[in-house]
mmCIF file of C-alpha atoms in Angstrom:
data_model
loop_
_atom_site.group_PDB
_atom_site.id
_atom_site.type_symbol
_atom_site.label_atom_id
_atom_site.label_comp_id
_atom_site.label_asym_id
_atom_site.label_seq_id
_atom_site.Cartn_x
_atom_site.Cartn_y
_atom_site.Cartn_z
ATOM 1 C CA UNK Z 1 115.313 124.804 29.515
ATOM 2 C CA UNK Z 2 113.195 124.857 26.379
ATOM 3 C CA UNK Z 3 110.575 122.167 25.874
ATOM 4 C CA UNK Z 4 112.849 119.902 23.855
ATOM 5 C CA UNK Z 5 115.471 119.930 26.603
ATOM 6 C CA UNK Z 6 112.838 119.340 29.312
ATOM 7 C CA UNK Z 7 111.387 116.309 27.531
ATOM 8 C CA UNK Z 8 114.838 114.763 27.167
ATOM 9 C CA UNK Z 9 115.594 115.427 30.844
ATOM 10 C CA UNK Z 10 112.156 114.131 31.898
ATOM 11 C CA UNK Z 11 112.720 110.928 29.945
ATOM 12 C CA UNK Z 12 116.104 110.500 31.597
ATOM 13 C CA UNK Z 13 114.684 110.953 35.130
ATOM 14 C CA UNK Z 14 111.756 108.576 34.588
ATOM 15 C CA UNK Z 15 113.956 105.978 32.939
ATOM 16 C CA UNK Z 16 116.462 106.014 35.821
ATOM 17 C CA UNK Z 17 113.859 106.028 38.608
ATOM 18 C CA UNK Z 18 113.427 102.870 40.723
ATOM 19 C CA UNK Z 19 110.402 104.324 42.498
ATOM 20 C CA UNK Z 20 107.850 106.983 41.455
ATOM 21 C CA UNK Z 21 109.306 110.481 40.995
ATOM 22 C CA UNK Z 22 107.234 113.225 42.583
ATOM 23 C CA UNK Z 23 106.077 116.325 40.765
ATOM 24 C CA UNK Z 24 107.883 118.516 43.302
ATOM 25 C CA UNK Z 25 111.174 116.760 42.493
ATOM 26 C CA UNK Z 26 110.594 117.178 38.755
ATOM 27 C CA UNK Z 27 109.795 120.878 39.221
ATOM 28 C CA UNK Z 28 113.153 121.378 40.866
ATOM 29 C CA UNK Z 29 115.060 119.162 38.420
ATOM 30 C CA UNK Z 30 113.533 120.726 35.306
ATOM 31 C CA UNK Z 31 113.321 124.287 36.630
ATOM 32 C CA UNK Z 32 109.669 124.762 35.687
ATOM 33 C CA UNK Z 33 106.215 125.135 37.228
ATOM 34 C CA UNK Z 34 103.935 122.361 38.471
ATOM 35 C CA UNK Z 35 101.578 122.926 35.542
ATOM 36 C CA UNK Z 36 104.456 122.625 33.060
ATOM 37 C CA UNK Z 37 105.511 119.295 34.590
ATOM 38 C CA UNK Z 38 101.982 117.926 34.099
ATOM 39 C CA UNK Z 39 101.852 119.217 30.516
ATOM 40 C CA UNK Z 40 105.216 117.659 29.663
ATOM 41 C CA UNK Z 41 104.244 114.321 31.217
ATOM 42 C CA UNK Z 42 100.985 114.337 29.256
ATOM 43 C CA UNK Z 43 102.879 115.117 26.036
ATOM 44 C CA UNK Z 44 105.454 112.402 26.725
ATOM 45 C CA UNK Z 45 102.727 109.838 27.415
ATOM 46 C CA UNK Z 46 100.009 110.790 24.899
ATOM 47 C CA UNK Z 47 101.928 112.223 21.928
ATOM 48 C CA UNK Z 48 105.223 110.326 22.154
ATOM 49 C CA UNK Z 49 103.611 107.121 23.502
ATOM 50 C CA UNK Z 50 106.047 106.798 26.422
ATOM 51 C CA UNK Z 51 105.141 104.050 29.002
ATOM 52 C CA UNK Z 52 104.455 106.551 31.820
ATOM 53 C CA UNK Z 53 102.553 105.190 34.811
ATOM 54 C CA UNK Z 54 101.522 106.788 38.100
ATOM 55 C CA UNK Z 55 99.626 109.904 39.163
ATOM 56 C CA UNK Z 56 100.325 113.318 40.641
ATOM 57 C CA UNK Z 57 100.074 112.227 44.262
ATOM 58 C CA UNK Z 58 102.307 109.165 44.240
ATOM 59 C CA UNK Z 59 104.592 110.311 41.445
ATOM 60 C CA UNK Z 60 105.504 108.972 38.018
ATOM 61 C CA UNK Z 61 107.900 106.449 36.481
ATOM 62 C CA UNK Z 62 108.202 104.207 33.450
ATOM 63 C CA UNK Z 63 106.626 100.772 33.238
ATOM 64 C CA UNK Z 64 109.749 98.606 33.465
ATOM 65 C CA UNK Z 65 108.380 95.997 31.067
ATOM 66 C CA UNK Z 66 107.883 98.618 28.353
ATOM 67 C CA UNK Z 67 110.715 101.050 29.096
ATOM 68 C CA UNK Z 68 113.391 98.988 27.348
ATOM 69 C CA UNK Z 69 111.411 99.050 24.085
ATOM 70 C CA UNK Z 70 110.655 102.786 24.193
ATOM 71 C CA UNK Z 71 112.916 105.429 22.709
ATOM 72 C CA UNK Z 72 112.290 109.080 22.112
ATOM 73 C CA UNK Z 73 111.659 109.669 18.399
ATOM 74 C CA UNK Z 74 114.464 111.224 16.431
ATOM 75 C CA UNK Z 75 112.107 114.044 15.405
ATOM 76 C CA UNK Z 76 109.175 115.468 17.302
ATOM 77 C CA UNK Z 77 107.619 118.851 16.824
ATOM 78 C CA UNK Z 78 105.610 121.446 18.685
ATOM 79 C CA UNK Z 79 102.037 122.221 17.634
ATOM 80 C CA UNK Z 80 103.225 125.361 15.854
ATOM 81 C CA UNK Z 81 105.870 123.390 13.955
ATOM 82 C CA UNK Z 82 103.344 120.719 13.003
ATOM 83 C CA UNK Z 83 100.966 123.416 11.732
ATOM 84 C CA UNK Z 84 103.777 124.860 9.616
ATOM 85 C CA UNK Z 85 104.673 121.389 8.272
ATOM 86 C CA UNK Z 86 101.062 120.643 7.421
ATOM 87 C CA UNK Z 87 100.671 124.016 5.677
ATOM 88 C CA UNK Z 88 103.857 123.340 3.690
ATOM 89 C CA UNK Z 89 102.534 119.917 2.703
ATOM 90 C CA UNK Z 90 99.289 121.519 1.513
ATOM 91 C CA UNK Z 91 101.292 124.070 -0.463
ATOM 92 C CA UNK Z 92 103.355 121.393 -2.205
ATOM 93 C CA UNK Z 93 100.384 119.151 -2.948
ATOM 94 C CA UNK Z 94 98.173 121.913 -4.297
ATOM 95 C CA UNK Z 95 100.833 123.869 -6.155
ATOM 96 C CA UNK Z 96 101.554 120.712 -8.160
ATOM 97 C CA UNK Z 97 97.948 120.575 -9.305
ATOM 98 C CA UNK Z 98 97.219 117.591 -7.088
ATOM 99 C CA UNK Z 99 99.888 115.548 -8.870
ATOM 100 C CA UNK Z 100 101.754 114.758 -5.635
ATOM 101 C CA UNK Z 101 98.680 114.278 -3.455
ATOM 102 C CA UNK Z 102 98.852 110.476 -3.434
ATOM 103 C CA UNK Z 103 102.579 110.470 -2.683
ATOM 104 C CA UNK Z 104 102.160 112.961 0.160
ATOM 105 C CA UNK Z 105 99.049 111.347 1.655
ATOM 106 C CA UNK Z 106 100.997 109.167 4.149
ATOM 107 C CA UNK Z 107 102.899 112.213 5.405
ATOM 108 C CA UNK Z 108 99.687 114.163 5.836
ATOM 109 C CA UNK Z 109 98.072 111.320 7.760
ATOM 110 C CA UNK Z 110 101.023 111.045 10.143
ATOM 111 C CA UNK Z 111 101.096 114.794 10.764
ATOM 112 C CA UNK Z 112 97.340 114.866 11.346
ATOM 113 C CA UNK Z 113 97.651 112.046 13.904
ATOM 114 C CA UNK Z 114 100.348 113.948 15.775
ATOM 115 C CA UNK Z 115 98.190 117.079 15.763
ATOM 116 C CA UNK Z 116 95.189 115.104 16.990
ATOM 117 C CA UNK Z 117 97.228 113.614 19.824
ATOM 118 C CA UNK Z 118 98.328 117.066 20.938
ATOM 119 C CA UNK Z 119 94.928 118.705 20.583
ATOM 120 C CA UNK Z 120 92.736 116.124 22.264
ATOM 121 C CA UNK Z 121 90.946 115.163 19.065
ATOM 122 C CA UNK Z 122 90.357 118.698 17.771
ATOM 123 C CA UNK Z 123 89.886 118.950 13.994
ATOM 124 C CA UNK Z 124 92.143 121.338 12.126
ATOM 125 C CA UNK Z 125 90.407 123.299 9.294
ATOM 126 C CA UNK Z 126 92.785 122.524 6.435
ATOM 127 C CA UNK Z 127 90.398 124.164 3.983
ATOM 128 C CA UNK Z 128 91.546 127.490 5.423
ATOM 129 C CA UNK Z 129 94.941 126.965 3.776
ATOM 130 C CA UNK Z 130 94.418 127.899 0.129
ATOM 131 C CA UNK Z 131 96.850 127.583 -2.769
ATOM 132 C CA UNK Z 132 95.663 128.824 -6.161
ATOM 133 C CA UNK Z 133 97.994 127.697 -8.989
ATOM 134 C CA UNK Z 134 98.570 130.187 -11.788
ATOM 135 C CA UNK Z 135 98.887 128.901 -15.349
ATOM 136 C CA UNK Z 136 100.245 125.538 -14.264
ATOM 137 C CA UNK Z 137 100.485 122.874 -16.961
ATOM 138 C CA UNK Z 138 99.045 119.395 -16.768
ATOM 139 C CA UNK Z 139 101.656 116.760 -16.097
ATOM 140 C CA UNK Z 140 101.723 112.974 -15.907
ATOM 141 C CA UNK Z 141 102.441 111.864 -12.333
ATOM 142 C CA UNK Z 142 104.028 108.630 -13.576
ATOM 143 C CA UNK Z 143 106.477 110.617 -15.717
ATOM 144 C CA UNK Z 144 107.284 112.941 -12.841
ATOM 145 C CA UNK Z 145 108.062 110.051 -10.496
ATOM 146 C CA UNK Z 146 110.445 108.391 -12.954
ATOM 147 C CA UNK Z 147 112.236 111.679 -13.593
ATOM 148 C CA UNK Z 148 112.442 112.507 -9.873
ATOM 149 C CA UNK Z 149 113.768 109.023 -9.063
ATOM 150 C CA UNK Z 150 116.492 109.348 -11.695
ATOM 151 C CA UNK Z 151 117.517 112.718 -10.256
ATOM 152 C CA UNK Z 152 117.719 111.406 -6.685
ATOM 153 C CA UNK Z 153 119.160 107.962 -7.491
ATOM 154 C CA UNK Z 154 121.742 109.519 -9.865
ATOM 155 C CA UNK Z 155 120.995 107.396 -12.940
ATOM 156 C CA UNK Z 156 120.899 108.430 -16.584
ATOM 157 C CA UNK Z 157 117.493 108.883 -18.169
ATOM 158 C CA UNK Z 158 116.160 108.371 -21.700
ATOM 159 C CA UNK Z 159 112.928 109.947 -22.955
ATOM 160 C CA UNK Z 160 111.093 111.430 -25.914
ATOM 161 C CA UNK Z 161 110.937 115.222 -25.821
ATOM 162 C CA UNK Z 162 108.523 117.330 -27.840
ATOM 163 C CA UNK Z 163 109.930 120.861 -28.057
ATOM 164 C CA UNK Z 164 107.384 123.589 -27.524
ATOM 165 C CA UNK Z 165 108.999 125.955 -30.010
ATOM 166 C CA UNK Z 166 109.186 123.557 -32.985
ATOM 167 C CA UNK Z 167 106.707 120.841 -31.898
ATOM 168 C CA UNK Z 168 109.297 118.286 -33.034
ATOM 169 C CA UNK Z 169 109.940 115.110 -31.006
ATOM 170 C CA UNK Z 170 113.473 113.889 -30.380
ATOM 171 C CA UNK Z 171 114.915 111.030 -28.331
ATOM 172 C CA UNK Z 172 117.159 112.306 -25.530
ATOM 173 C CA UNK Z 173 119.639 110.619 -23.200
ATOM 174 C CA UNK Z 174 120.625 112.765 -20.241
ATOM 175 C CA UNK Z 175 122.343 112.808 -16.867
ATOM 176 C CA UNK Z 176 119.741 114.444 -14.577
ATOM 177 C CA UNK Z 177 121.120 117.173 -12.328
ATOM 178 C CA UNK Z 178 118.166 118.647 -10.471
ATOM 179 C CA UNK Z 179 114.435 119.379 -10.505
ATOM 180 C CA UNK Z 180 113.367 123.006 -10.708
ATOM 181 C CA UNK Z 181 109.908 124.335 -9.832
ATOM 182 C CA UNK Z 182 109.474 127.640 -11.617
ATOM 183 C CA UNK Z 183 106.257 129.618 -12.014
ATOM 184 C CA UNK Z 184 103.990 126.707 -11.087
ATOM 185 C CA UNK Z 185 105.705 124.306 -13.493
ATOM 186 C CA UNK Z 186 108.408 121.641 -13.147
ATOM 187 C CA UNK Z 187 111.617 121.439 -15.168
ATOM 188 C CA UNK Z 188 114.474 118.949 -15.391
ATOM 189 C CA UNK Z 189 117.961 120.436 -15.512
ATOM 190 C CA UNK Z 190 120.252 117.852 -17.109
ATOM 191 C CA UNK Z 191 123.447 117.188 -19.012
ATOM 192 C CA UNK Z 192 122.479 116.117 -22.531
ATOM 193 C CA UNK Z 193 124.810 113.209 -23.282
ATOM 194 C CA UNK Z 194 124.364 113.367 -27.077
ATOM 195 C CA UNK Z 195 124.687 117.153 -27.378
ATOM 196 C CA UNK Z 196 127.384 117.381 -24.714
ATOM 197 C CA UNK Z 197 125.767 120.403 -23.063
ATOM 198 C CA UNK Z 198 123.475 121.473 -20.213
ATOM 199 C CA UNK Z 199 119.794 121.704 -21.045
ATOM 200 C CA UNK Z 200 116.490 122.378 -19.248
ATOM 201 C CA UNK Z 201 113.446 120.251 -20.132
ATOM 202 C CA UNK Z 202 109.843 121.036 -19.282
ATOM 203 C CA UNK Z 203 108.601 117.846 -17.621
ATOM 204 C CA UNK Z 204 105.124 118.178 -19.114
ATOM 205 C CA UNK Z 205 106.767 117.729 -22.559
ATOM 206 C CA UNK Z 206 108.586 114.517 -21.585
ATOM 207 C CA UNK Z 207 107.119 111.183 -22.731
ATOM 208 C CA UNK Z 208 108.113 107.518 -22.347
ATOM 209 C CA UNK Z 209 110.846 108.111 -19.751
ATOM 210 C CA UNK Z 210 113.115 105.171 -18.908
ATOM 211 C CA UNK Z 211 115.746 105.088 -16.208
ATOM 212 C CA UNK Z 212 119.015 103.634 -17.510
ATOM 213 C CA UNK Z 213 121.568 101.506 -15.683
ATOM 214 C CA UNK Z 214 124.409 103.948 -16.359
ATOM 215 C CA UNK Z 215 125.275 106.296 -13.512
ATOM 216 C CA UNK Z 216 124.581 109.966 -14.134
ATOM 217 C CA UNK Z 217 127.572 112.238 -14.451
ATOM 218 C CA UNK Z 218 127.622 115.017 -11.838
ATOM 219 C CA UNK Z 219 128.000 118.647 -12.829
ATOM 220 C CA UNK Z 220 129.181 120.877 -9.993
ATOM 221 C CA UNK Z 221 126.749 123.399 -8.530
ATOM 222 C CA UNK Z 222 128.798 126.410 -9.609
ATOM 223 C CA UNK Z 223 128.626 125.323 -13.263
ATOM 224 C CA UNK Z 224 124.908 124.612 -13.016
ATOM 225 C CA UNK Z 225 124.209 127.997 -11.484
ATOM 226 C CA UNK Z 226 126.419 129.799 -13.972
ATOM 227 C CA UNK Z 227 124.622 128.229 -16.935
ATOM 228 C CA UNK Z 228 121.055 127.778 -15.685
ATOM 229 C CA UNK Z 229 120.610 130.578 -13.167
ATOM 230 C CA UNK Z 230 122.753 133.391 -14.517
ATOM 231 C CA UNK Z 231 120.424 134.409 -17.328
ATOM 232 C CA UNK Z 232 116.815 135.471 -16.929
ATOM 233 C CA UNK Z 233 114.257 132.878 -15.855
ATOM 234 C CA UNK Z 234 113.980 129.376 -17.224
ATOM 235 C CA UNK Z 235 115.263 130.527 -20.639
ATOM 236 C CA UNK Z 236 118.639 130.898 -19.026
ATOM 237 C CA UNK Z 237 122.237 130.480 -20.041
ATOM 238 C CA UNK Z 238 125.294 132.710 -20.026
ATOM 239 C CA UNK Z 239 123.963 136.312 -19.915
ATOM 240 C CA UNK Z 240 124.163 138.165 -23.214
ATOM 241 C CA UNK Z 241 123.626 141.561 -21.651
ATOM 242 C CA UNK Z 242 121.865 143.671 -19.045
ATOM 243 C CA UNK Z 243 118.441 145.204 -19.461
ATOM 244 C CA UNK Z 244 117.360 148.478 -17.896
ATOM 245 C CA UNK Z 245 113.622 148.860 -17.358
ATOM 246 C CA UNK Z 246 111.817 151.854 -15.870
ATOM 247 C CA UNK Z 247 108.405 151.555 -14.276
ATOM 248 C CA UNK Z 248 105.870 154.269 -13.539
ATOM 249 C CA UNK Z 249 105.434 155.497 -9.964
ATOM 250 C CA UNK Z 250 102.193 153.513 -9.801
ATOM 251 C CA UNK Z 251 103.810 150.237 -10.889
ATOM 252 C CA UNK Z 252 106.862 150.919 -8.709
ATOM 253 C CA UNK Z 253 104.869 150.015 -5.585
ATOM 254 C CA UNK Z 254 104.712 146.419 -6.883
ATOM 255 C CA UNK Z 255 107.954 146.046 -8.807
ATOM 256 C CA UNK Z 256 110.160 147.323 -5.977
ATOM 257 C CA UNK Z 257 109.054 144.353 -3.846
ATOM 258 C CA UNK Z 258 109.416 141.738 -6.603
ATOM 259 C CA UNK Z 259 112.383 139.449 -7.186
ATOM 260 C CA UNK Z 260 112.968 139.126 -10.908
ATOM 261 C CA UNK Z 261 116.567 137.886 -10.730
ATOM 262 C CA UNK Z 262 119.157 137.013 -8.085
ATOM 263 C CA UNK Z 263 121.534 139.697 -9.440
ATOM 264 C CA UNK Z 264 118.982 142.414 -10.079
ATOM 265 C CA UNK Z 265 119.698 146.040 -9.156
ATOM 266 C CA UNK Z 266 116.892 148.444 -8.410
ATOM 267 C CA UNK Z 267 116.483 152.055 -7.333
ATOM 268 C CA UNK Z 268 113.791 154.677 -7.029
ATOM 269 C CA UNK Z 269 114.187 157.701 -9.263
ATOM 270 C CA UNK Z 270 113.583 161.250 -7.975
ATOM 271 C CA UNK Z 271 110.201 161.444 -9.746
ATOM 272 C CA UNK Z 272 108.916 158.261 -8.035
ATOM 273 C CA UNK Z 273 109.572 155.881 -10.901
ATOM 274 C CA UNK Z 274 111.533 152.666 -10.326
ATOM 275 C CA UNK Z 275 114.523 151.566 -12.374
ATOM 276 C CA UNK Z 276 115.340 147.856 -12.557
ATOM 277 C CA UNK Z 277 118.520 146.398 -14.052
ATOM 278 C CA UNK Z 278 119.026 142.664 -14.566
ATOM 279 C CA UNK Z 279 120.975 140.233 -16.780
ATOM 280 C CA UNK Z 280 119.203 138.189 -19.437
ATOM 281 C CA UNK Z 281 120.064 135.549 -21.989
ATOM 282 C CA UNK Z 282 117.060 134.791 -24.202
ATOM 283 C CA UNK Z 283 114.837 137.898 -24.243
ATOM 284 C CA UNK Z 284 111.503 136.126 -24.768
ATOM 285 C CA UNK Z 285 110.479 135.678 -21.141
ATOM 286 C CA UNK Z 286 111.757 139.092 -20.101
ATOM 287 C CA UNK Z 287 109.685 140.706 -22.843
ATOM 288 C CA UNK Z 288 106.588 138.805 -21.708
ATOM 289 C CA UNK Z 289 107.019 140.085 -18.157
ATOM 290 C CA UNK Z 290 107.539 143.667 -19.281
ATOM 291 C CA UNK Z 291 104.470 143.487 -21.542
ATOM 292 C CA UNK Z 292 102.336 142.595 -18.522
ATOM 293 C CA UNK Z 293 102.862 146.137 -17.225
ATOM 294 C CA UNK Z 294 101.746 147.745 -20.483
ATOM 295 C CA UNK Z 295 102.192 151.528 -20.498
ATOM 296 C CA UNK Z 296 103.662 151.436 -16.976
ATOM 297 C CA UNK Z 297 106.946 149.874 -18.194
ATOM 298 C CA UNK Z 298 109.630 151.117 -20.576
ATOM 299 C CA UNK Z 299 112.753 149.281 -21.706
ATOM 300 C CA UNK Z 300 115.526 151.872 -21.738
ATOM 301 C CA UNK Z 301 118.367 149.675 -22.935
ATOM 302 C CA UNK Z 302 119.721 147.823 -24.760
ATOM 303 C CA UNK Z 303 118.296 149.352 -27.889
ATOM 304 C CA UNK Z 304 117.850 145.971 -29.606
ATOM 305 C CA UNK Z 305 115.628 144.761 -26.770
ATOM 306 C CA UNK Z 306 113.694 148.011 -26.883
ATOM 307 C CA UNK Z 307 113.082 147.523 -30.605
ATOM 308 C CA UNK Z 308 111.912 143.962 -30.026
ATOM 309 C CA UNK Z 309 109.353 145.226 -27.526
ATOM 310 C CA UNK Z 310 108.200 147.857 -29.987
ATOM 311 C CA UNK Z 311 107.712 145.176 -32.662
ATOM 312 C CA UNK Z 312 105.649 143.051 -30.249
ATOM 313 C CA UNK Z 313 103.427 146.024 -29.427
ATOM 314 C CA UNK Z 314 102.936 146.931 -33.080
ATOM 315 C CA UNK Z 315 102.005 143.342 -33.930
ATOM 316 C CA UNK Z 316 99.560 143.198 -31.025
ATOM 317 C CA UNK Z 317 97.993 146.457 -32.158
ATOM 318 C CA UNK Z 318 97.620 145.222 -35.732
ATOM 319 C CA UNK Z 319 95.843 142.106 -34.440
ATOM 320 C CA UNK Z 320 93.229 144.285 -32.762
ATOM 321 C CA UNK Z 321 92.560 146.731 -35.551
ATOM 322 C CA UNK Z 322 89.163 146.488 -37.204
ATOM 323 C CA UNK Z 323 89.129 145.578 -40.874
ATOM 324 C CA UNK Z 324 88.228 148.482 -43.136
ATOM 325 C CA UNK Z 325 84.853 148.235 -44.725
#
């Protein structure tokens, strides 16, 4: 038996017992060592708060007055699983720039109590789990909660949206589909009721959100993925073409292990360079990623995308040229 099965069986034996059950009997029934029986009894009593009474000499059973009110929890975890859950909670809280810290605090407290019960009061050094956000944007927690509630409760949402490209503010009414966390920032994927189309909204640009009484229309997952995940990155949509990018042998050691797109195709060339092919819709974000590699990246095709990259490089160079005297 694994530990989960042993605890269930141990609970069953103690609950059915009319007199104390000896450790020797439990060893045979559970197929484990004497030490394991003691550890499982201690876990059942101290971590799961079972009404275990007795000692190793006379045996163990449940306190009859308390047994009827006790039930095994629907979810209980090993120390390793609790550590993983706590690390995941730290990741979520810190990757959101602290925005979700207050909402996740009760979960963290419960997990810490379970860990303390299993460790005999030992303190776990949470500061050794570090998450360093990269270029995350500031976001209003109140706005995020309203948007998240509309997504989960399946209600339409109205809000003011200030577009980053034009800096213009428009009033939108949408049927929220899902929340997307992409590159340390949160986005709302939604059906725009007025424009009759799927759109993605950066949540940090949403203001004055209001959940409406109307139920949100549901767009099937296949349609959402085809429109919002088929093209490159968050500037997605139906792919307009495929890009072929070649990286130097030096950069290949990084790029070959990176996931740029779910449909990407990559291969090493005979000279050690790495060739990456992927679909894209709006080229802006793809160009920004390629520019990060500087001289170690070359767009091979399509030619139009290659020319766009050349124009970006020429403009950047002109911005750094000294004025003639």
